[in-house]
mmCIF file of C-alpha atoms in Angstrom:
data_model
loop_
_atom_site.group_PDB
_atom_site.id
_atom_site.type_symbol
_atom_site.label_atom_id
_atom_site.label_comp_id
_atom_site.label_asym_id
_atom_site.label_seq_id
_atom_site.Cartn_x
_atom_site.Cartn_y
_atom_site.Cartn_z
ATOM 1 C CA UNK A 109 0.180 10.629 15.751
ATOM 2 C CA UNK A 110 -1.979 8.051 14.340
ATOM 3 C CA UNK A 111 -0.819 4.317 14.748
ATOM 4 C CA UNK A 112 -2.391 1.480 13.560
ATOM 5 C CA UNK A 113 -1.942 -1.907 14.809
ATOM 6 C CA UNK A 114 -3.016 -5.869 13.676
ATOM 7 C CA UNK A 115 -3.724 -8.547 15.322
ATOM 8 C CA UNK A 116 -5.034 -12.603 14.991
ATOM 9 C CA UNK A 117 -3.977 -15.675 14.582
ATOM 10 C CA UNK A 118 -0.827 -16.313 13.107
ATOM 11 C CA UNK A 119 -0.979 -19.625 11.917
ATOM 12 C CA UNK A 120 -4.664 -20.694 10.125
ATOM 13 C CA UNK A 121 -5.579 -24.166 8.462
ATOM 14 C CA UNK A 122 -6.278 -24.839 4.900
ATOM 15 C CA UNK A 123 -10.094 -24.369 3.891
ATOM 16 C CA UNK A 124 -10.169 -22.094 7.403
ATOM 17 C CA UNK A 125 -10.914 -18.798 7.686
ATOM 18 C CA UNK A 126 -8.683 -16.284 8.463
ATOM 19 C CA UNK A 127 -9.775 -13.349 10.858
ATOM 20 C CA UNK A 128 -7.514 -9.965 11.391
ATOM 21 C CA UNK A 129 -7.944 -6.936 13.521
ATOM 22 C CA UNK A 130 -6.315 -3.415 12.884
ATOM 23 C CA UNK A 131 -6.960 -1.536 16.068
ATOM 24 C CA UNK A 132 -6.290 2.719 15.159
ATOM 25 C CA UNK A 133 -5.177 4.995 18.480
ATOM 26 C CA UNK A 134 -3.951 8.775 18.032
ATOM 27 C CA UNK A 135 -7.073 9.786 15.795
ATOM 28 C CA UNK A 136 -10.430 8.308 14.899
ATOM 29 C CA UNK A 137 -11.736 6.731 12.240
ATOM 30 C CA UNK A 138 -15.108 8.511 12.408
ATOM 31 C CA UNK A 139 -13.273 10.720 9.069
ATOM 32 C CA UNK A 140 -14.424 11.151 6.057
ATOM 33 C CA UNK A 141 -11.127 11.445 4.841
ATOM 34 C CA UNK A 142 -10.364 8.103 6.645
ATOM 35 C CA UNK A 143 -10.662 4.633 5.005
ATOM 36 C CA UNK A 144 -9.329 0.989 6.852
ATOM 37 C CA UNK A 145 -7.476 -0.643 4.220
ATOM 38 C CA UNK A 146 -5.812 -4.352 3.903
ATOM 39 C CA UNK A 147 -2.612 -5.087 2.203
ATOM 40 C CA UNK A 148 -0.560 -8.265 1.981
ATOM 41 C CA UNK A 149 2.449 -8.933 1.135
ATOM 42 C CA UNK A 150 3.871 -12.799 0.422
ATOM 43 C CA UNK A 151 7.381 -13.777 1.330
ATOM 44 C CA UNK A 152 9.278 -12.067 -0.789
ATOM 45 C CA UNK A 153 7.110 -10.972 -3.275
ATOM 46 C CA UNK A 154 4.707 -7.569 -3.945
ATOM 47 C CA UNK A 155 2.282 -5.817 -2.250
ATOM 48 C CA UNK A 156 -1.264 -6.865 -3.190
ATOM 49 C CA UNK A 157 -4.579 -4.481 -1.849
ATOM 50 C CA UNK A 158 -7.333 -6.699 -0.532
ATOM 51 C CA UNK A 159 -10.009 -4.613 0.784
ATOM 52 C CA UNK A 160 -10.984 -1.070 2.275
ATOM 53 C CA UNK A 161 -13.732 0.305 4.239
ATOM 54 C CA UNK A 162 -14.569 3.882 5.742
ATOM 55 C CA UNK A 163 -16.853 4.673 8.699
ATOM 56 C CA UNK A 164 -19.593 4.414 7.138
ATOM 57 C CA UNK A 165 -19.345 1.114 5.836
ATOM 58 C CA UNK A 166 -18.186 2.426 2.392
ATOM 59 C CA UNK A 167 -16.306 -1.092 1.448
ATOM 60 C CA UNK A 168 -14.468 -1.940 -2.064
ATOM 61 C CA UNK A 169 -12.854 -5.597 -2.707
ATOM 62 C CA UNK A 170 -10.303 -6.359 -5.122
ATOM 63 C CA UNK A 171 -12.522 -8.354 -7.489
ATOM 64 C CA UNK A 172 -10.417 -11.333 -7.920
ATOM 65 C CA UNK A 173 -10.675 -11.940 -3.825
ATOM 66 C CA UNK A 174 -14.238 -10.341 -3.539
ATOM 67 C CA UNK A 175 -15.694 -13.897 -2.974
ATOM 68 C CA UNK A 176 -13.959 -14.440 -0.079
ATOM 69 C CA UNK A 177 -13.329 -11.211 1.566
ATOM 70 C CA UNK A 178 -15.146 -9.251 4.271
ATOM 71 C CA UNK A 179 -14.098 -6.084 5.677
ATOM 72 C CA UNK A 180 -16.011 -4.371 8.753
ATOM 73 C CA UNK A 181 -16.029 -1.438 11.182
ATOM 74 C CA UNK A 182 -16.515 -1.147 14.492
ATOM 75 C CA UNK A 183 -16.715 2.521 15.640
ATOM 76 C CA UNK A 184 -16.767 2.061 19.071
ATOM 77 C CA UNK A 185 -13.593 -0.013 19.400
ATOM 78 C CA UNK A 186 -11.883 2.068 16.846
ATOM 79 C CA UNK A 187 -11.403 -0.854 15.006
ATOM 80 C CA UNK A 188 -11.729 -2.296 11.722
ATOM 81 C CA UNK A 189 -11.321 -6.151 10.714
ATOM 82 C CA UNK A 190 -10.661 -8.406 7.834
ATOM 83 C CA UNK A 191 -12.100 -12.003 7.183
ATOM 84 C CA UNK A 192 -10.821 -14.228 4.141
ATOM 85 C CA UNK A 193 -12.644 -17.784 4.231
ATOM 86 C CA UNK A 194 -11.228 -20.818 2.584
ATOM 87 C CA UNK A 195 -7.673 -19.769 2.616
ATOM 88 C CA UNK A 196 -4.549 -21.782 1.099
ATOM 89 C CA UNK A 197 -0.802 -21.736 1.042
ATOM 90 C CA UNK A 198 -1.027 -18.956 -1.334
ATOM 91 C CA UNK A 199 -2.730 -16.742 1.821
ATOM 92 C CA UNK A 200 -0.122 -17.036 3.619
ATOM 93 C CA UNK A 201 1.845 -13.251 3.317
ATOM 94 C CA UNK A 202 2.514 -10.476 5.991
ATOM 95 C CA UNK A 203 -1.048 -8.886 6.305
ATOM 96 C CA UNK A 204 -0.444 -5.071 6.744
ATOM 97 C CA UNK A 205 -4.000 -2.521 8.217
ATOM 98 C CA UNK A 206 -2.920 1.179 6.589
ATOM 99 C CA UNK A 207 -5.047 4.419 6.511
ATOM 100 C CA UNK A 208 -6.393 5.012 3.074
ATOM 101 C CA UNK A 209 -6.398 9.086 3.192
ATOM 102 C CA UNK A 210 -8.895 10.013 0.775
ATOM 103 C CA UNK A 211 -8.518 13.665 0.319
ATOM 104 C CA UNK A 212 -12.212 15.187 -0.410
ATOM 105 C CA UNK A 213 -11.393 18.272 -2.442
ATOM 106 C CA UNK A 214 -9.127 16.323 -5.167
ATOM 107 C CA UNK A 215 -10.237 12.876 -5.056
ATOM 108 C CA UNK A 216 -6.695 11.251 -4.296
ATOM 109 C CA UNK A 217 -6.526 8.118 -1.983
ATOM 110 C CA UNK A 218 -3.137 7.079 -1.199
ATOM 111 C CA UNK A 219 -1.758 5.014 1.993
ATOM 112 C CA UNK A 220 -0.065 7.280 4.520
ATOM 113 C CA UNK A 221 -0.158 5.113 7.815
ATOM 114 C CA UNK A 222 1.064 1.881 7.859
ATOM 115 C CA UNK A 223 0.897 -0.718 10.647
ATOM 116 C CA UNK A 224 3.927 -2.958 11.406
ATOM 117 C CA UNK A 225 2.176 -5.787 9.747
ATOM 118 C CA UNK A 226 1.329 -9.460 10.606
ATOM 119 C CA UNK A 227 2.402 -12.768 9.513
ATOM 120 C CA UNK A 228 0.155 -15.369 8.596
ATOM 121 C CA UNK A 229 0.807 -19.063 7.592
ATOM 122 C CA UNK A 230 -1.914 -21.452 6.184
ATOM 123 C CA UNK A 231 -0.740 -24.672 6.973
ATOM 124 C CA UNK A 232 -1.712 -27.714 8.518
ATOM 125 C CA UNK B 230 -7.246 -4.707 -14.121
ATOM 126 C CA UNK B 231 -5.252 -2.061 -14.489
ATOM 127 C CA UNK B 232 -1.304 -3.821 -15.091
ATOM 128 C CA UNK B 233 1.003 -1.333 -13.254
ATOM 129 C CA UNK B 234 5.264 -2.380 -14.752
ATOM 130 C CA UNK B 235 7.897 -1.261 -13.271
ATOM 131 C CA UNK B 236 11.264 -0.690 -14.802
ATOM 132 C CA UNK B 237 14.140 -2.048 -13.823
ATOM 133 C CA UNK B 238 13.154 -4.800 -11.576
ATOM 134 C CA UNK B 239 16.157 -3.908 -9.814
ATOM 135 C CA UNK B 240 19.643 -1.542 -10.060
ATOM 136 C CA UNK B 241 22.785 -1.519 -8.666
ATOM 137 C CA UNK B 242 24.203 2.459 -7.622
ATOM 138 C CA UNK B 243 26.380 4.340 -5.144
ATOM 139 C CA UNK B 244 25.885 7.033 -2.829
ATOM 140 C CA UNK B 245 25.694 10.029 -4.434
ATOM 141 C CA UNK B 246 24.313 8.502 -7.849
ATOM 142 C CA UNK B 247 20.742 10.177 -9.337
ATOM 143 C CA UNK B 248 18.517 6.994 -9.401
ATOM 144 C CA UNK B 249 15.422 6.649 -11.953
ATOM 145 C CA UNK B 250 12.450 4.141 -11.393
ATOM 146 C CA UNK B 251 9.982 4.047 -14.608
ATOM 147 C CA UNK B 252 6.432 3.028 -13.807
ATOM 148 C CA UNK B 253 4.069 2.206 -16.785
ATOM 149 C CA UNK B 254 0.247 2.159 -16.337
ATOM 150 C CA UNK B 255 -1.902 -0.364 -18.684
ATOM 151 C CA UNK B 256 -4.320 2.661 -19.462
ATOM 152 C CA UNK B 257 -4.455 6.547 -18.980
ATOM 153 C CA UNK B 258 -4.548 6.938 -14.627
ATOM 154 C CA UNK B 259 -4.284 10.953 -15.208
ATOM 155 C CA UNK B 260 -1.889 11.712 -11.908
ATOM 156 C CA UNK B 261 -3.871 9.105 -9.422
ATOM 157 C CA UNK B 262 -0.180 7.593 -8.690
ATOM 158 C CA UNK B 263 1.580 7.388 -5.314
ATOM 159 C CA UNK B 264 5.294 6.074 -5.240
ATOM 160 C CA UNK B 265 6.285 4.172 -1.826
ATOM 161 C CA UNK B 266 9.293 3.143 0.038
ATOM 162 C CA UNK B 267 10.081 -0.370 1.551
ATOM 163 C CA UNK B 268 12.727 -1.377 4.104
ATOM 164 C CA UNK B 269 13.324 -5.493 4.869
ATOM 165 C CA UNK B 270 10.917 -6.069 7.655
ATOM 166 C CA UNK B 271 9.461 -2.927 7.569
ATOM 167 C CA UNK B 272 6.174 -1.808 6.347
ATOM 168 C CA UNK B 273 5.901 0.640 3.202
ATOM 169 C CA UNK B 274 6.016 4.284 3.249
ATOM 170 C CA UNK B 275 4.806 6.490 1.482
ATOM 171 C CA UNK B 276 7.006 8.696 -0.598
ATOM 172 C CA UNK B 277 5.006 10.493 -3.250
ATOM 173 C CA UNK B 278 1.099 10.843 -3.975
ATOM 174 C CA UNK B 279 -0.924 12.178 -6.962
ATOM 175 C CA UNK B 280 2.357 11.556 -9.439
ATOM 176 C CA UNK B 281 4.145 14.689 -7.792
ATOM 177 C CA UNK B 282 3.625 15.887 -4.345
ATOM 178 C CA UNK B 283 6.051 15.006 -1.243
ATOM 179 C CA UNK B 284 4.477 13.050 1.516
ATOM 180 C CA UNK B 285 5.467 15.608 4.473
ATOM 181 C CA UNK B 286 8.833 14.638 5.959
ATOM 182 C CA UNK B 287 9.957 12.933 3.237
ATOM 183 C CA UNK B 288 13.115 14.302 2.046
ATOM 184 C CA UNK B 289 13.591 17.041 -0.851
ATOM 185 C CA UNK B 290 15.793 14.491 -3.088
ATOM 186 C CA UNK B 291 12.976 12.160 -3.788
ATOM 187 C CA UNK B 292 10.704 13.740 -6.682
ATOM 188 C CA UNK B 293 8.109 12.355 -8.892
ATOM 189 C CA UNK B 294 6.308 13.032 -12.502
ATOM 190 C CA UNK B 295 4.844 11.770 -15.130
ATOM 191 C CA UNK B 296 1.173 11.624 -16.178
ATOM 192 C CA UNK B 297 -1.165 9.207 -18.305
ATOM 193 C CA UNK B 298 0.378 6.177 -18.814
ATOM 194 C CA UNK B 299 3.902 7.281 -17.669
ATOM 195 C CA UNK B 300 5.648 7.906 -14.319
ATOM 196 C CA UNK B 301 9.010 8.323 -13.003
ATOM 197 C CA UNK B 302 10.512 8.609 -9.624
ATOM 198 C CA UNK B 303 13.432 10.225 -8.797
ATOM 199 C CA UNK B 304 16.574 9.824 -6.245
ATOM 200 C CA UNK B 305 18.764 13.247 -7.322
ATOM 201 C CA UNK B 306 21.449 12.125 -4.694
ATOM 202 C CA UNK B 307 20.975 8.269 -3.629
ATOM 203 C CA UNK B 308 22.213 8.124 0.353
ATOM 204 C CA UNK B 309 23.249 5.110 2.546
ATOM 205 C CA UNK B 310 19.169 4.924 3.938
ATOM 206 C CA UNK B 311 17.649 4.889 0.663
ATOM 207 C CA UNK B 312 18.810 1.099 -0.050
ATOM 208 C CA UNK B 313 15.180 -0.402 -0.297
ATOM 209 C CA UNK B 314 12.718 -1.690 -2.425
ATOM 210 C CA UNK B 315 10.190 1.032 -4.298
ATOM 211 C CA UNK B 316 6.772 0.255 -5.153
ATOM 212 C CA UNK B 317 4.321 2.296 -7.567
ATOM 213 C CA UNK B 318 0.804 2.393 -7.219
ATOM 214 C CA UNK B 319 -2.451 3.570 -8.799
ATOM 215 C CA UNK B 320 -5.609 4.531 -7.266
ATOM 216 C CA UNK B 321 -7.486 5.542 -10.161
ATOM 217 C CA UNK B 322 -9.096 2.179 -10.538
ATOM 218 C CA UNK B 323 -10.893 2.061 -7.092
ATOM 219 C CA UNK B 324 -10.996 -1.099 -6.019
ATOM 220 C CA UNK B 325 -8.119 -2.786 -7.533
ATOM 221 C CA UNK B 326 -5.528 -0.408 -6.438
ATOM 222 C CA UNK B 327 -2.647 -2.012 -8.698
ATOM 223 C CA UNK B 328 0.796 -1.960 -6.938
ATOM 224 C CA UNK B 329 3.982 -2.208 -8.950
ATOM 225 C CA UNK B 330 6.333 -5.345 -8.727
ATOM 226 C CA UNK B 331 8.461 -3.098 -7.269
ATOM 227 C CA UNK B 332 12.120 -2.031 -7.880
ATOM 228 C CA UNK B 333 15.060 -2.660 -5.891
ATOM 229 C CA UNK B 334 17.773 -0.135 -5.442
ATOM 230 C CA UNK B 335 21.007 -2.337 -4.174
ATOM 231 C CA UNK B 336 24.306 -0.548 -3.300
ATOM 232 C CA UNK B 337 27.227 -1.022 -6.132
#
């Protein structure tokens, strides 16, 4: 079963830069039906997509964060990571990793594997 | 962007009661629409992809249609674990990936 877990800093100062891990066990991410994705979510409020990547180093941004957002890969570790520089008080949200599943023969992407999420506060 | 509303922002029902949640799309998304559940604290699940088809495992009394601009999702008999919040989402629009604001189902 495929599990999917984050990790970093939970607390990050203003005008910092805010670095998360999502480490994947129970299946690789070598897939071409696999793609890391970000998702936040601010105290309670919606769920907003950030950022996905696939093995190899496919990436899309939402374009109103694009500036500030990098995603990565890291094969061997099974890993993919998130960076979003000069963050404020309006970063601060429950950062979820999920598997994109992009099914090849129909063209469909939808999140099927979620991890448990972490919280992150920008504050000073 | 691609504006993704949902309809009602929130509902009161009992157990037992058939629930609708409306989706609207800004623009035509064909069927590129998934439907997911959230519990408080919990991260989302996924209920529905591609407007219509079950996630596996995901109970027979959850269904989803629609098409184009128009979705629905539908509870046919609401029980005690389906209390959450319900979010829409498109994936049409690689990279945005609109979610919903999301709908909360409350118990009456």
């Amino acid at each position: 079963q495929l599990q999917l877990q984050e990790s970093g800093p939970g607390l990050v100062k203003p005008s910092e830069t805010l670095s998360l891990t999502c480490t994947v066990s129970g299946g690789s991410i070598s897939s071409s039906s696999f793609y890391g994705g970000w998702i936040r979510q601010p105290p309670g409020k919606g769920l907003e997509f950030i950022a996905a990547i696939n093995y190899s180093g496919i990436t899309y941004y939402k374009p109103s964060l694009r500036s500030r957002v990098t995603i990565s890969v890291d094969l061997s570790k099974n890993q993919f990571s998130l960076t979003l520089s000069s963050v404020t008080a309006a970063d601060s949200a429950m950062y979820y990793c999920a598997r994109q599943y992009y099914d090849v023969l129909t063209g469909y992407y939808y999140f099927d594997r979620w991890g448990q999420g972490t919280l992150v506060t920008v504050s000073s | 962007d691609i504006q993704m509303t949902q309809s009602p922002s929130s509902l009161s029902a009992s157990v037992g009661d058939r629930v609708i949640i409306t989706c609207r799309a800004s623009q035509n998304i064909n069927n590129y629409l998934n439907w997911y559940q959230q519990k408080p604290g919990k991260a989302p699940k996924l209920l529905i992809y591609a407007a219509s088809s079950l996630q596996s495992g995901v109970p027979s009394r959850f269904s989803g249609s629609g098409s184009g601009t128009d979705f629905t999702l539908t509870i046919s008999s609401l029980q005690p674990e389906d209390f959450a919040t319900y979010y829409c989402q498109e994936s049409y629009s690689t990279p945005s990936l609109t979610f919903g604001g999301g709908t909360k189902v409350e118990i009456k």
